[in-house]
Amino acid sequence: IRKIYNDKVLIGFAGSVSDAFVLSERFEEKLEQHGGNIRKAAIDLVDMWRNDKVLRKLEALMIAADKDTLLII
């Protein structure tokens, strides 16, 4: 479990460690782009994950939560 986005969002992951780190870094970038909105960041991440040839091969599961929302990605 890691705290990201100024300690406002918690993420946890399962699967390959290297894959999980790649996803968490990309998710953090998306959070910055969307001003901390984890729903919009998750949608962008999933869209990138599905459409990118390299990311498509990642095998990991991520949970993201803030004070209002809990997502399984």
PDB file of C-alpha atoms in Angstrom:
ATOM      1  CA  ILE A   1       0.000   0.000   0.000  1.00  0.00           C
ATOM      2  CA  ARG A   2       1.283   3.443  -0.920  1.00  0.00           C
ATOM      3  CA  LYS A   3       0.066   6.968  -0.304  1.00  0.00           C
ATOM      4  CA  ILE A   4       0.137   9.189  -3.380  1.00  0.00           C
ATOM      5  CA  TYR A   5      -1.139  12.581  -4.472  1.00  0.00           C
ATOM      6  CA  ASN A   6      -0.154  14.522  -1.352  1.00  0.00           C
ATOM      7  CA  ASP A   7      -1.166  11.585   0.878  1.00  0.00           C
ATOM      8  CA  LYS A   8      -4.817  11.935  -0.207  1.00  0.00           C
ATOM      9  CA  VAL A   9      -5.030   8.699  -2.206  1.00  0.00           C
ATOM     10  CA  LEU A  10      -4.106   5.175  -1.131  1.00  0.00           C
ATOM     11  CA  ILE A  11      -3.212   2.539  -3.687  1.00  0.00           C
ATOM     12  CA  GLY A  12      -2.514  -1.134  -3.269  1.00  0.00           C
ATOM     13  CA  PHE A  13      -1.695  -3.720  -5.878  1.00  0.00           C
ATOM     14  CA  ALA A  14      -1.403  -7.412  -6.568  1.00  0.00           C
ATOM     15  CA  GLY A  15       0.390  -9.234  -9.335  1.00  0.00           C
ATOM     16  CA  SER A  16       3.834  -8.762 -10.754  1.00  0.00           C
ATOM     17  CA  VAL A  17       5.722  -6.150  -8.734  1.00  0.00           C
ATOM     18  CA  SER A  18       7.266  -4.464 -11.764  1.00  0.00           C
ATOM     19  CA  ASP A  19       3.881  -4.332 -13.508  1.00  0.00           C
ATOM     20  CA  ALA A  20       2.273  -2.857 -10.412  1.00  0.00           C
ATOM     21  CA  PHE A  21       4.918  -0.151 -10.157  1.00  0.00           C
ATOM     22  CA  VAL A  22       4.390   0.809 -13.794  1.00  0.00           C
ATOM     23  CA  LEU A  23       0.640   1.057 -13.238  1.00  0.00           C
ATOM     24  CA  SER A  24       0.993   3.037 -10.026  1.00  0.00           C
ATOM     25  CA  GLU A  25       3.327   5.540 -11.715  1.00  0.00           C
ATOM     26  CA  ARG A  26       0.924   5.958 -14.622  1.00  0.00           C
ATOM     27  CA  PHE A  27      -2.016   6.314 -12.240  1.00  0.00           C
ATOM     28  CA  GLU A  28      -0.199   8.994 -10.286  1.00  0.00           C
ATOM     29  CA  GLU A  29       0.443  10.901 -13.547  1.00  0.00           C
ATOM     30  CA  LYS A  30      -3.267  10.688 -14.380  1.00  0.00           C
ATOM     31  CA  LEU A  31      -4.186  11.922 -10.889  1.00  0.00           C
ATOM     32  CA  GLU A  32      -2.009  14.979 -11.430  1.00  0.00           C
ATOM     33  CA  GLN A  33      -3.679  15.620 -14.797  1.00  0.00           C
ATOM     34  CA  HIS A  34      -7.178  15.385 -13.285  1.00  0.00           C
ATOM     35  CA  GLY A  35      -6.557  17.329 -10.096  1.00  0.00           C
ATOM     36  CA  GLY A  36      -6.891  14.324  -7.799  1.00  0.00           C
ATOM     37  CA  ASN A  37     -10.159  12.982  -9.248  1.00  0.00           C
ATOM     38  CA  ILE A  38      -9.528   9.239  -8.932  1.00  0.00           C
ATOM     39  CA  ARG A  39     -12.508   8.245 -11.079  1.00  0.00           C
ATOM     40  CA  LYS A  40     -11.319  10.256 -14.085  1.00  0.00           C
ATOM     41  CA  ALA A  41      -7.735   9.142 -13.493  1.00  0.00           C
ATOM     42  CA  ALA A  42      -8.842   5.488 -13.364  1.00  0.00           C
ATOM     43  CA  ILE A  43     -10.816   5.800 -16.602  1.00  0.00           C
ATOM     44  CA  ASP A  44      -7.817   7.340 -18.365  1.00  0.00           C
ATOM     45  CA  LEU A  45      -5.514   4.663 -16.957  1.00  0.00           C
ATOM     46  CA  VAL A  46      -7.778   1.826 -18.097  1.00  0.00           C
ATOM     47  CA  ASP A  47      -8.102   3.385 -21.539  1.00  0.00           C
ATOM     48  CA  MET A  48      -4.311   3.653 -21.798  1.00  0.00           C
ATOM     49  CA  TRP A  49      -3.909   0.125 -20.410  1.00  0.00           C
ATOM     50  CA  ARG A  50      -6.213  -1.382 -23.043  1.00  0.00           C
ATOM     51  CA  ASN A  51      -4.840   0.527 -26.018  1.00  0.00           C
ATOM     52  CA  ASP A  52      -1.080   0.485 -25.411  1.00  0.00           C
ATOM     53  CA  LYS A  53       0.698  -2.584 -26.819  1.00  0.00           C
ATOM     54  CA  VAL A  54       3.193  -2.770 -23.943  1.00  0.00           C
ATOM     55  CA  LEU A  55       0.764  -1.979 -21.117  1.00  0.00           C
ATOM     56  CA  ARG A  56      -1.759  -4.492 -22.454  1.00  0.00           C
ATOM     57  CA  LYS A  57       0.619  -7.282 -21.413  1.00  0.00           C
ATOM     58  CA  LEU A  58       0.783  -6.159 -17.780  1.00  0.00           C
ATOM     59  CA  GLU A  59      -0.718  -8.540 -15.261  1.00  0.00           C
ATOM     60  CA  ALA A  60      -1.637  -6.677 -12.120  1.00  0.00           C
ATOM     61  CA  LEU A  61      -4.627  -5.507 -10.125  1.00  0.00           C
ATOM     62  CA  MET A  62      -4.768  -2.168  -8.343  1.00  0.00           C
ATOM     63  CA  ILE A  63      -7.040  -0.747  -5.654  1.00  0.00           C
ATOM     64  CA  ALA A  64      -7.292   3.031  -5.336  1.00  0.00           C
ATOM     65  CA  ALA A  65      -9.128   4.884  -2.599  1.00  0.00           C
ATOM     66  CA  ASP A  66      -9.637   8.395  -1.356  1.00  0.00           C
ATOM     67  CA  LYS A  67     -11.966   9.644   1.384  1.00  0.00           C
ATOM     68  CA  ASP A  68     -15.053   9.179  -0.831  1.00  0.00           C
ATOM     69  CA  THR A  69     -14.272   6.489  -3.380  1.00  0.00           C
ATOM     70  CA  LEU A  70     -12.846   2.963  -3.551  1.00  0.00           C
ATOM     71  CA  LEU A  71     -11.973   1.514  -6.979  1.00  0.00           C
ATOM     72  CA  ILE A  72     -10.626  -1.812  -8.176  1.00  0.00           C
ATOM     73  CA  ILE A  73      -8.663  -1.321 -11.387  1.00  0.00           C
TER      74      ILE A  73
END
